[in-house]
Coordinates of C-alpha atoms and ligand atoms in Angstrom, one line a residue:
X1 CA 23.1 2.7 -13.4
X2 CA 23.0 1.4 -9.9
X3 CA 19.7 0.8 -8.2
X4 CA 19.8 0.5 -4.2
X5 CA 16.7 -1.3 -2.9
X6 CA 14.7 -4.0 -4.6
X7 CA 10.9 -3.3 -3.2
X8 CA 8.4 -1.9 -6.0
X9 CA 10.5 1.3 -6.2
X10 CA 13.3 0.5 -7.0
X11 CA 12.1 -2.8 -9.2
X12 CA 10.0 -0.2 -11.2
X13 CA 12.6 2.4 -11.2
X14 CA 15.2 -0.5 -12.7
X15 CA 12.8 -2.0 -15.2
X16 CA 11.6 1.2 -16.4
X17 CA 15.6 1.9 -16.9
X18 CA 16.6 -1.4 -18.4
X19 CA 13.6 -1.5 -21.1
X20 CA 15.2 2.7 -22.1
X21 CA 18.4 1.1 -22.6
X22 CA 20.5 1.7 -19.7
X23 CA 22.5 -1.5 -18.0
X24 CA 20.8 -1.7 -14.6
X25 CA 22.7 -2.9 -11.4
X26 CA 20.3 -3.5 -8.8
X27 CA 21.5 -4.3 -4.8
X28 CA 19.4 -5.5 -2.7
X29 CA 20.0 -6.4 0.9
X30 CA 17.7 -9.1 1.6
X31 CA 17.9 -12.6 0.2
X32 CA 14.2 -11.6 -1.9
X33 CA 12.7 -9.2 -4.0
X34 CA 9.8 -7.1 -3.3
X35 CA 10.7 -5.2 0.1
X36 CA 7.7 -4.4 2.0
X37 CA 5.8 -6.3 0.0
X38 CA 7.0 -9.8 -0.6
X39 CA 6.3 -12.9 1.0
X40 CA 8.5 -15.5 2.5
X41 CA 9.5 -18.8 3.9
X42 CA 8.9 -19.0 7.9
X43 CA 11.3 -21.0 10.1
X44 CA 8.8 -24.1 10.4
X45 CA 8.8 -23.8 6.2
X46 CA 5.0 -22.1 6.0
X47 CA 5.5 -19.7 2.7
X48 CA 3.4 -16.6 4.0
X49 CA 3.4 -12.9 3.2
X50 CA 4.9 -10.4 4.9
X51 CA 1.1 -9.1 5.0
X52 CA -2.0 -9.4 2.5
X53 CA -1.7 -6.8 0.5
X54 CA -4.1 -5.2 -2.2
X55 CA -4.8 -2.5 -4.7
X56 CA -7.3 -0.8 -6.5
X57 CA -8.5 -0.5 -9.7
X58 CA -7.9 3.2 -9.8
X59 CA -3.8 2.2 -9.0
X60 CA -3.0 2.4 -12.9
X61 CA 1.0 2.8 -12.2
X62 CA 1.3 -0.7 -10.5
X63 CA -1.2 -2.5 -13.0
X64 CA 1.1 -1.1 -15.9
X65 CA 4.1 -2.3 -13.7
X66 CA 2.6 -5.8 -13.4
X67 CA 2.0 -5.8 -17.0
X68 CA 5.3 -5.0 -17.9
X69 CA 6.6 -7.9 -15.7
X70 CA 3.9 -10.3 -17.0
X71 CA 2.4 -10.5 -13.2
X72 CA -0.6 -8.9 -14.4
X73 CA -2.1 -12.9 -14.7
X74 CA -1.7 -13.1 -10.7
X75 CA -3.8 -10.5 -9.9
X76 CA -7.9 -11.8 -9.3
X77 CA -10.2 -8.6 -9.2
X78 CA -13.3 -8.4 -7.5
X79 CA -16.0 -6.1 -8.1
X80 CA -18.1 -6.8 -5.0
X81 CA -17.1 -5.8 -1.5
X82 CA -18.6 -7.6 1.8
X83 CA -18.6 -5.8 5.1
X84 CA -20.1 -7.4 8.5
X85 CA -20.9 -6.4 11.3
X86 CA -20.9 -8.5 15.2
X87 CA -24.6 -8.5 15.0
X88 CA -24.3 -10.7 11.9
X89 CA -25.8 -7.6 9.6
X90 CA -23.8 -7.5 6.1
X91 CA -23.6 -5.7 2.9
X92 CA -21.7 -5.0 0.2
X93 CA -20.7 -2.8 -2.1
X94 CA -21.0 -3.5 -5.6
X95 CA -21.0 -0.8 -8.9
X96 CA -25.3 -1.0 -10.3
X97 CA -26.9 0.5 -13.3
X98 CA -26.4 4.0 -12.8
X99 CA -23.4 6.3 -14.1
X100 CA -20.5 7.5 -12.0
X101 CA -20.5 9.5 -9.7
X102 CA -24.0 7.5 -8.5
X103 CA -22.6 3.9 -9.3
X104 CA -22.3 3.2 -5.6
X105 CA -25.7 4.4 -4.8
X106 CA -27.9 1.1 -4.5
X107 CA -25.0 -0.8 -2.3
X108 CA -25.5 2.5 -0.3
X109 CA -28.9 3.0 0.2
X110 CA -29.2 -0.9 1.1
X111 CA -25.8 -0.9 3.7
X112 CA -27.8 -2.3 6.9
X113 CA -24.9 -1.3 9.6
X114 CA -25.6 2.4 9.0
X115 CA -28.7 4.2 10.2
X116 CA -30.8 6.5 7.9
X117 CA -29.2 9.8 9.5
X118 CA -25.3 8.1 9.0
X119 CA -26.2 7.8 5.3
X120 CA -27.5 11.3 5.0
X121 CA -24.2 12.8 6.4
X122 CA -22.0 10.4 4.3
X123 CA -24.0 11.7 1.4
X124 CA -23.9 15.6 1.9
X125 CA -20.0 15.3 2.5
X126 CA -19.7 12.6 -0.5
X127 CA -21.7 15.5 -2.6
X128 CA -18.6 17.7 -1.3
X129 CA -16.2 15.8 -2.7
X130 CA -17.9 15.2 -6.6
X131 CA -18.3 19.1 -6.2
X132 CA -15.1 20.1 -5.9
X133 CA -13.7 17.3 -8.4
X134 CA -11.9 15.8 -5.7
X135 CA -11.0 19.3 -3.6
X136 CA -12.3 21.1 -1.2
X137 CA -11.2 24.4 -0.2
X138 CA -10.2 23.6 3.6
X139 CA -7.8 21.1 2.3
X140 CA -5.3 24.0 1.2
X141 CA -5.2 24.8 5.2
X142 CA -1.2 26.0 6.0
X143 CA -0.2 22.6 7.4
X144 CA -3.5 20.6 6.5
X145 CA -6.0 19.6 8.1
X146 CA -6.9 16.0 9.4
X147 CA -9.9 14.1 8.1
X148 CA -11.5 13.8 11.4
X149 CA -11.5 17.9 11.6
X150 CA -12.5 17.6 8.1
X151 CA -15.3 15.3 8.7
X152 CA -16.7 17.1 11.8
X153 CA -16.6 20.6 10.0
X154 CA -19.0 18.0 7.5
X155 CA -21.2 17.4 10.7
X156 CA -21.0 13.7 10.3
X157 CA -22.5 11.3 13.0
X158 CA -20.8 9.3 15.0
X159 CA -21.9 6.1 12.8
X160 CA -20.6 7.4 9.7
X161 CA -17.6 8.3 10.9
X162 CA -17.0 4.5 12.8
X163 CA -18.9 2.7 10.2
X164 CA -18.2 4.3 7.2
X165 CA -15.6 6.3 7.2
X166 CA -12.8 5.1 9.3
X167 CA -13.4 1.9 8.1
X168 CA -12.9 2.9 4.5
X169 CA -10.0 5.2 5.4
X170 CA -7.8 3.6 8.0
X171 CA -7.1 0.3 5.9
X172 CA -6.2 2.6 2.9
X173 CA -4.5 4.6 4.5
X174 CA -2.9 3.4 7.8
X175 CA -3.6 5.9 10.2
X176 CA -6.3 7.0 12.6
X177 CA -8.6 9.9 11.0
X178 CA -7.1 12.3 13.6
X179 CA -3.7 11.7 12.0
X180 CA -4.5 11.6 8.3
X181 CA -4.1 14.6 6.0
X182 CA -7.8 15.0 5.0
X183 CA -5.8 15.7 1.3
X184 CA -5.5 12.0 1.0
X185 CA -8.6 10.6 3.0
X186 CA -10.8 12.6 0.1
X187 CA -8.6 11.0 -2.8
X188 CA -8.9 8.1 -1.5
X189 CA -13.0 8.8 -2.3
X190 CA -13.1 10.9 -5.1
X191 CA -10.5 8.1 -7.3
X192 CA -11.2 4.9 -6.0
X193 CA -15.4 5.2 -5.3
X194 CA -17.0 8.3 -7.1
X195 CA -15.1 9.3 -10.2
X196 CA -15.3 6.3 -12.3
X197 CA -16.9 3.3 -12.1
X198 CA -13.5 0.8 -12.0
X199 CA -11.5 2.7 -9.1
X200 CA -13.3 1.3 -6.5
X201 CA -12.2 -3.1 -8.0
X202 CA -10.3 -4.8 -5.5
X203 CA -7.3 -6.5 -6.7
X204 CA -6.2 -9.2 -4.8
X205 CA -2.8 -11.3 -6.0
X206 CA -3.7 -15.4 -6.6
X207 CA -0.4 -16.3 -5.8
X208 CA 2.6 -15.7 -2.9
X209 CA 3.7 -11.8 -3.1
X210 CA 7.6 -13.0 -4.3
X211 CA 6.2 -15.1 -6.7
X212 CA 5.0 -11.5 -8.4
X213 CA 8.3 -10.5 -9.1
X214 CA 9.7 -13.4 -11.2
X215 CA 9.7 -11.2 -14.3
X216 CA 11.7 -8.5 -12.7
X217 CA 15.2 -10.1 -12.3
X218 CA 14.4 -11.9 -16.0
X219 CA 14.0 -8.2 -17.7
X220 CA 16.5 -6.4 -16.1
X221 CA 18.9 -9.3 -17.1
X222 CA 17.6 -9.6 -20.2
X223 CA 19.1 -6.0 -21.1
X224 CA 22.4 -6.8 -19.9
X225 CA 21.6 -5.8 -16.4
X226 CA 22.0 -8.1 -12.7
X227 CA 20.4 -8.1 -9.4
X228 CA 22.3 -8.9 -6.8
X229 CA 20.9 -9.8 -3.4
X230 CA 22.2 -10.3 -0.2
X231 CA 24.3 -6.8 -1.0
X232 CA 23.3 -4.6 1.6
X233 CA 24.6 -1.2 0.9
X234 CA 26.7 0.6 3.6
X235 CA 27.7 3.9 2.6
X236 CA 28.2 6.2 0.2
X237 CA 30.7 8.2 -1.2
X238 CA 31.0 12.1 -2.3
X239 CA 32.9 13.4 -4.5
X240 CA 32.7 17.2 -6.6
X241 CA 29.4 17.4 -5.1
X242 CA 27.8 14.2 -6.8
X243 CA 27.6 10.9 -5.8
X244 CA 30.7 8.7 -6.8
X245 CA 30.7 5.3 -5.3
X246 CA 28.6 3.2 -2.9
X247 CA 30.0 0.8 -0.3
X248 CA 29.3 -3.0 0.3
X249 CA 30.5 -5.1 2.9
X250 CA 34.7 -5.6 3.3
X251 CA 34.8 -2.2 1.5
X252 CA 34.2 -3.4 -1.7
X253 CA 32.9 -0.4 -3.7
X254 CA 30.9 -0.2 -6.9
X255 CA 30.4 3.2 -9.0
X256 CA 27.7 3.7 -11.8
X257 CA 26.9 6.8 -14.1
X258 CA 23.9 7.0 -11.8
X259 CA 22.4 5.8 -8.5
X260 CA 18.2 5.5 -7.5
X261 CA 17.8 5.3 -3.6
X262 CA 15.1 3.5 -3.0
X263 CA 15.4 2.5 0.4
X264 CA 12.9 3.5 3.5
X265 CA 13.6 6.6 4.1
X266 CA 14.7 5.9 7.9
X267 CA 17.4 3.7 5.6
X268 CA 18.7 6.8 3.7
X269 CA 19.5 9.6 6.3
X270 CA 21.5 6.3 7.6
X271 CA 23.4 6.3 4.5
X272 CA 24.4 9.5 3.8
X273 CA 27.2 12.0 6.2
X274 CA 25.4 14.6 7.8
X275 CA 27.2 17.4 5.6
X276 CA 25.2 15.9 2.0
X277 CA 22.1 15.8 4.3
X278 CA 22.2 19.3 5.3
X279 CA 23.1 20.4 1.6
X280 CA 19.5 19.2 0.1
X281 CA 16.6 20.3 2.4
X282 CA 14.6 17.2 1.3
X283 CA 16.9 15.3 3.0
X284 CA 17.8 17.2 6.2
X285 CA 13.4 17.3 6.9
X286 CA 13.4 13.3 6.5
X287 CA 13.0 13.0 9.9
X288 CA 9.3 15.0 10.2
X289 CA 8.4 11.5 8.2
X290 CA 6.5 9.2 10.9
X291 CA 5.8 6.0 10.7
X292 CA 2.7 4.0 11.3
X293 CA 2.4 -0.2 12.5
X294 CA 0.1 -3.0 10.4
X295 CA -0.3 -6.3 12.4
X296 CA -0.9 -9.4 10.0
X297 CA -3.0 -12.2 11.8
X298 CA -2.5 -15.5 10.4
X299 CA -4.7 -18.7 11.3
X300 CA -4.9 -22.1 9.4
X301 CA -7.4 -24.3 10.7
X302 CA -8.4 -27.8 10.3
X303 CA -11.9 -27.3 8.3
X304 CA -13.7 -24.6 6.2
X305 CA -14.8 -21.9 8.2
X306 CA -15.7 -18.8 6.2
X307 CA -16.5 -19.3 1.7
X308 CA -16.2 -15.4 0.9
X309 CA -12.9 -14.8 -0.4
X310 CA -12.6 -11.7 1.8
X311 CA -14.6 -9.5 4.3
X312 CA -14.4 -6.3 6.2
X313 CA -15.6 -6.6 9.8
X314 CA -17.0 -3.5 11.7
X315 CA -16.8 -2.2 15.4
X316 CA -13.7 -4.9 15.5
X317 CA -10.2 -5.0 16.0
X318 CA -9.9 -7.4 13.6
X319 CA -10.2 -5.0 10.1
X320 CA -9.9 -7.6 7.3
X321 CA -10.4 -11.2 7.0
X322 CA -8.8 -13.0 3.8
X323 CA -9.4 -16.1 2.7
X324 CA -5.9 -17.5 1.1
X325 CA -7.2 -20.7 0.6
X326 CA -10.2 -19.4 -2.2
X327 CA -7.6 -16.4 -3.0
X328 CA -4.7 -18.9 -3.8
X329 CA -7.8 -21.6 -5.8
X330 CA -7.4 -23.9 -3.3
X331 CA -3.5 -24.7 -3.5
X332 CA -1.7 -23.1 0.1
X333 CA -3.2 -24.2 3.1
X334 CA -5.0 -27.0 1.8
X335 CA -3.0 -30.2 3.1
X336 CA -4.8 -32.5 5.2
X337 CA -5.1 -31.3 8.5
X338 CA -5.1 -27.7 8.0
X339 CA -7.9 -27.4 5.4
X340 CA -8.7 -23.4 5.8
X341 CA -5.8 -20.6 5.9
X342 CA -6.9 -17.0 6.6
X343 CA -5.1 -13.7 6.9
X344 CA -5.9 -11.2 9.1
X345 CA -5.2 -7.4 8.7
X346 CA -5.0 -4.5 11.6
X347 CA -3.9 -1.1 10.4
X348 CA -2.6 1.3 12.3
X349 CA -2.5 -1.7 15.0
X350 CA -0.9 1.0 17.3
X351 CA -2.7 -0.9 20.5
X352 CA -1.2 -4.3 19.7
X353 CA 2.5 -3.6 18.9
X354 CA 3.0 -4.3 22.8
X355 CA 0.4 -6.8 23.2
X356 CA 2.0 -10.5 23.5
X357 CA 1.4 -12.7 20.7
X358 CA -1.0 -14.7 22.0
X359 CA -3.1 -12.0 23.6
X360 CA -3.7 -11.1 20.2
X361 CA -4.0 -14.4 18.4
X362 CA -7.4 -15.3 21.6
X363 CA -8.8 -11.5 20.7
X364 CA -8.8 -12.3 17.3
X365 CA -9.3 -15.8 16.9
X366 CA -12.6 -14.8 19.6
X367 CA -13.7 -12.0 16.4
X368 CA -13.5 -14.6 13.3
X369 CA -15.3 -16.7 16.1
X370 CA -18.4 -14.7 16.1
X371 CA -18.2 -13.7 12.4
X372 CA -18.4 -17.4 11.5
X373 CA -20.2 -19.6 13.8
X374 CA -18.3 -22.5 11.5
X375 CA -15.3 -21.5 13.6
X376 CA -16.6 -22.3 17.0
X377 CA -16.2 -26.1 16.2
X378 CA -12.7 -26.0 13.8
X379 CA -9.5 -27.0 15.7
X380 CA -7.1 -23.8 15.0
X381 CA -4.3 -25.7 14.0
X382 CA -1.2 -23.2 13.9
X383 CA -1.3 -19.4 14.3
X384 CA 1.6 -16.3 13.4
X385 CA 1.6 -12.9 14.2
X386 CA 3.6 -10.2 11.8
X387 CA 4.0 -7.2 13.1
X388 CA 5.2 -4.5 11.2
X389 CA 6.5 -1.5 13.1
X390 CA 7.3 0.7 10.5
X391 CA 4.8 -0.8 8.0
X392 CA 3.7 2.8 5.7
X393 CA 5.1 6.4 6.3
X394 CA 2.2 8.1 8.7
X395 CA -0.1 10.2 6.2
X396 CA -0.5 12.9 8.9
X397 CA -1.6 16.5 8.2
X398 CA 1.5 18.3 6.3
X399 CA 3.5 15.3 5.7
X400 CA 3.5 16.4 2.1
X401 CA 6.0 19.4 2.6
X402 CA 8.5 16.7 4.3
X403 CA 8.4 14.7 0.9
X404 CA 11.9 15.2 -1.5
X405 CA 11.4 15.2 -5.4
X406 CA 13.1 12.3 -7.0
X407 CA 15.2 14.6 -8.2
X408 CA 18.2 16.1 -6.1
X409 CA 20.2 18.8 -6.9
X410 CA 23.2 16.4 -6.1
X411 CA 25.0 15.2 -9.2
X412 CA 24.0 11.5 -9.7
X413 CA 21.8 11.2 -6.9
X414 CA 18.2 10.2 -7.7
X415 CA 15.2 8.9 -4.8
X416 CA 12.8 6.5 -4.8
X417 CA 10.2 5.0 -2.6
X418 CA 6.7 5.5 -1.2
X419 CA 7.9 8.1 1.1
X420 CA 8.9 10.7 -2.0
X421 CA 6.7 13.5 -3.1
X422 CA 4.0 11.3 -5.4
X423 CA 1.1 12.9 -4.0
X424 CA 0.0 9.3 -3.3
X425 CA 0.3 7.7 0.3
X426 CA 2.0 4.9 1.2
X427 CA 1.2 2.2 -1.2
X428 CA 1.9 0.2 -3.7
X429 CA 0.9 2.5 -6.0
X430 CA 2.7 5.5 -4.8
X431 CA 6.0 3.4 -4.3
X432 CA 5.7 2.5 -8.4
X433 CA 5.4 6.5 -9.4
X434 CA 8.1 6.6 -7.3
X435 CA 10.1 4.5 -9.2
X436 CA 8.6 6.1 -12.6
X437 CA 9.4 9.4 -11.7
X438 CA 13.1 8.6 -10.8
X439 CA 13.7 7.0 -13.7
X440 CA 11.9 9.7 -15.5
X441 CA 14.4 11.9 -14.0
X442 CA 17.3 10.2 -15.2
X443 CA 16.4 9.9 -18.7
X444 CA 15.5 14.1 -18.5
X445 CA 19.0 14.9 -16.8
X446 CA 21.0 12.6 -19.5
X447 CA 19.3 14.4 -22.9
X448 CA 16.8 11.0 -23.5
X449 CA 13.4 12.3 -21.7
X450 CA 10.5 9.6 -21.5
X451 CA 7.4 9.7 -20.2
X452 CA 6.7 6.6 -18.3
X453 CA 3.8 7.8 -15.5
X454 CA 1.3 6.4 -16.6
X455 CA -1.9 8.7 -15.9
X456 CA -5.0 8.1 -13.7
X457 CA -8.0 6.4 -14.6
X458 CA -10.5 9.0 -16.6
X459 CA -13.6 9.8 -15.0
X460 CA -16.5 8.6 -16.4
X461 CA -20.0 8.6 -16.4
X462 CA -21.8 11.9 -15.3
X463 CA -18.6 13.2 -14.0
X464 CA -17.1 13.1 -17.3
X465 CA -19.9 14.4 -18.8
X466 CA -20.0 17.8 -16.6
X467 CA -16.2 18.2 -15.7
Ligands
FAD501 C1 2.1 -4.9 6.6 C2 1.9 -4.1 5.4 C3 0.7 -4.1 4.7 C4 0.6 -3.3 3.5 N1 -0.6 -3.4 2.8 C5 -0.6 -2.7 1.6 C6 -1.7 -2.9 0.7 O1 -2.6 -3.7 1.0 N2 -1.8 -2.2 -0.4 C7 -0.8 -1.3 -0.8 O2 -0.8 -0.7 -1.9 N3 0.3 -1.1 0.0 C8 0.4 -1.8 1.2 N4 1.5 -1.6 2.0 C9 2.5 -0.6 1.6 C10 3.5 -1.1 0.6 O3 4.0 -2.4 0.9 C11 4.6 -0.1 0.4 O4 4.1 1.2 0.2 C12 5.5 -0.5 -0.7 O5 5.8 -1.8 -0.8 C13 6.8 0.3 -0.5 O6 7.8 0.0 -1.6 P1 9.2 0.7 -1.6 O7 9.9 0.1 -2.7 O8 9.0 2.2 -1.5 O9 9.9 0.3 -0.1 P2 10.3 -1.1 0.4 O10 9.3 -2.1 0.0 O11 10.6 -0.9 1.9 O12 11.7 -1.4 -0.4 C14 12.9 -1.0 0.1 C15 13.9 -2.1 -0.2 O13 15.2 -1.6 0.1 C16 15.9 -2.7 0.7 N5 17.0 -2.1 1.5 C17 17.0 -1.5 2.7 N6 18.2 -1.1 3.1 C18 19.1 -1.5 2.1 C19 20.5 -1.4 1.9 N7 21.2 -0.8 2.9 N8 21.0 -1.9 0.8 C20 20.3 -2.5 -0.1 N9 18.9 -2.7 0.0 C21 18.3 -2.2 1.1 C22 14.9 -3.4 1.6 O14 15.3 -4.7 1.9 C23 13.7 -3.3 0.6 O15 13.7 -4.5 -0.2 C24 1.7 -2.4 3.1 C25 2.9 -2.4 3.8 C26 3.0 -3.2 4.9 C27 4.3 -3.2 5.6

């Protein structure tokens, strides 16, 4: 079995593969596991990650990965979300007494940024979603429609929409409301914040991304398997209408009973000669899959500037703050001289991927500024900017259709990745079913099915008592 890729879909496709008995051979270009996201050493030696990345509690297909990989230590989860605004008005959201779908309801009531009328809209549309059981009947409009449409048809003010909303929406999902199927933007609210009471946990990893996938490498080798890095993949090669070999550097092939692509998606149409493409429609429509940019913001100063260990800012550019010193207990960061290190996050940073460096290192070093005054005063002592062009596939309205099945109809030939039909976006998540549902494909083509998917978290609560 030959795995091409080594970020979460093809590490879950390849451990999910070794653990059902197959020997697993898994290439992987770069010198590190974990693809989009991993973390790494920068040229003056600062270990950072490639961004801050988190999940959700509702994410049960990564949490089962981590557990399979024993990573499932490294992630910290935190029940209690802080948002804040420039006027220095904060609140959180944190589950209360009452039963799902009204666990929410207290944080809500009590959430000072938004005005009485905001809360009302957010409310009737919220009430749309439980409704429905996460579905409403405008989503099945022929090509979709986007959130923002969805919202307005909702009649929801302009502070909802800014203050609630978006904020909620364009961090999970990387895109502007105007460009996100409203399909996912309503998932994203009926799993993660009304269905059950867990969904909505943040987990945040305690250590360096990499450091996650120690366990990956150790099981697939374990079975008999490798993982070869530094092997980037050039072509591959056809043969009685299935896959027969893939080629490495100085033509050195390497053939396997069966191959999981789980490159980006840009990656594969690179891969393959146009006559394979136009055999399998998945493949010829790759290119009606957009991509959208995240810019990663990360400042290490000389003194403690903010205790929380994270916080959402509104009406900023700045979208998240993280605090890797508390998130990492103390240990990165916390040499003399640079005594705080905080990450940054921008989604769908579409406005800064020309800006220079340093324009947007002053606009947001001028935000944490004003969120907390204990900056004013701190030395900034060093200062990056990641910015990730093609960070997630764009979730726009109808991007579903342009997804392929893990399955092809060519012999051999499997996908994986966050791009392929999941159902979820771009996530971590969504690149773990990935993986799942290739290597559930395998073991279905060769006579052996298995479920591995794990399902979604139950609803609970009032939901669960009148579903
Ligand atoms: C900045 C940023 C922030 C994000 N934040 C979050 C977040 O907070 N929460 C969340 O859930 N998701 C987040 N995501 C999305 C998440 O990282 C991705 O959805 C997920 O990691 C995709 O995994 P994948 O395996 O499908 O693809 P990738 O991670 O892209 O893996 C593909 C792998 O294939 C390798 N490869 C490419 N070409 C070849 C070749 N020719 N031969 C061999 N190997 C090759 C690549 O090096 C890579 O390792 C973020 C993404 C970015 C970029």
């Amino acid at each position: 079995m030959i795995v091409i890729g080594g970020g979460l879909a093809g590490l879950s496709a390849g451990v999910s593969l070794a653990e059902a008995g197959w020997r697993v051979r898994l290439f992987e270009q770069r010198p590190f596991l974990g693809g989009r996201a991993t973390s790494y050493v920068l040229p003056d030696g600062e270990h950072v990650d490639n961004c801050q990345h988190v999940t959700l509690g509702c994410c049960t297909n990564l949490e089962d990965f981590y557990r399979r990989i024993g990573a499932q230590g490294k992630i910290k989860y935190f029940d209690r979300l802080l948002f804040q605004d420039p006027q220095g008005r904060t609140a959180t959201m944190q589950a209360g007494w009452l039963p799902a779908p009204l666990h929410l309801t207290g944080s809500f009531l009590g959430f000072a940024p938004l005005s009485h009328a905001d809360k009302k809209s957010i409310a009737s549309a919220l009430l749309d979603i439980v409704r429905g059981r996460g579905h409403t009947e405008d989503l099945d409009a022929p090509g979709g429609i986007s959130m923002l449409e969805w919202l307005r048809k909702r009649k929801q003010t302009a502070g909802a929409i800014d203050r609630f909303w978006r904020v909620v929406l364009v961090s999970a999902l990387d895109e502007e409301l105007d460009r996100t199927d409203a399909r996912f933007g309503v998932d994203v609210f009926w799993k993660g914040f009304l269905s059950n009471r867990t969904g909505y946990r943040m987990g945040v990893p305690s250590v360096p991304l990499a450091e996650l996938y120690d366990g990956c490498k150790a099981e697939i080798e374990r079975r008999g398997g490798e993982v070869n890095l530094r092997m980037p993949v050039r072509a591959t090669h056809f043969q009685d209408g299935g896959v027969s070999a893939v080629e490495f550097d100085g033509g050195r092939r390497e053939s396997g009973d069966a191959y999981v692509f789980a490159v980006p998606h840009e990656v594969l149409t690179d891969l393959l000669p146009e006559d394979v493409k136009q055999q399998e429609l998945g493949l010829a429509q790759l290119g009606n899959i957009k991509v959208s940019p995240i810019t990663g913001v990360h400042f290490w100063f000389d003194r403690e500037v903010m205790q929380e260990p994270f916080v959402t800012l509104l009406d900023t550019t700045t979208q998240w703050i993280f605090n890797k010193t508390a998130l990492y207990g103390g240990k990165n960061g916390s040499e003399k001289g640079k005594s705080q290190y905080l990450q940054l996050v921008i989604s769908a940073s579409y406005d800064l991927l020309q800006k220079p460096r340093q324009e947007i290192i002053d606009l947001c070093l001028a935000e944490v500024r004003q969120a907390f005054p204990a900056a004013i005063n701190a030395n900034l002592w060093k200062a990056t900017v990641i910015k990730e062009a093609a960070a997630t596939f764009s979730p726009q309205p109808g991007v579903n259709r342009w997804r392929p099945k893990q399955q092809t109809s060519i012999e051999r030939m499997y996908l994986a990745g966050d791009w392929t039909d999941t159902g979820w976006p771009a996530t971590m998540e969504g690149a773990v079913r990935s993986g799942y549902l290739a290597a559930e494909a395998v073991l279905r083509a060769c006579g052996t099915p298995k479920r591995i998917l794990q399902p979604d978290l139950q609803p609970d609560g009032l939901v669960a008592m009148f579903g």
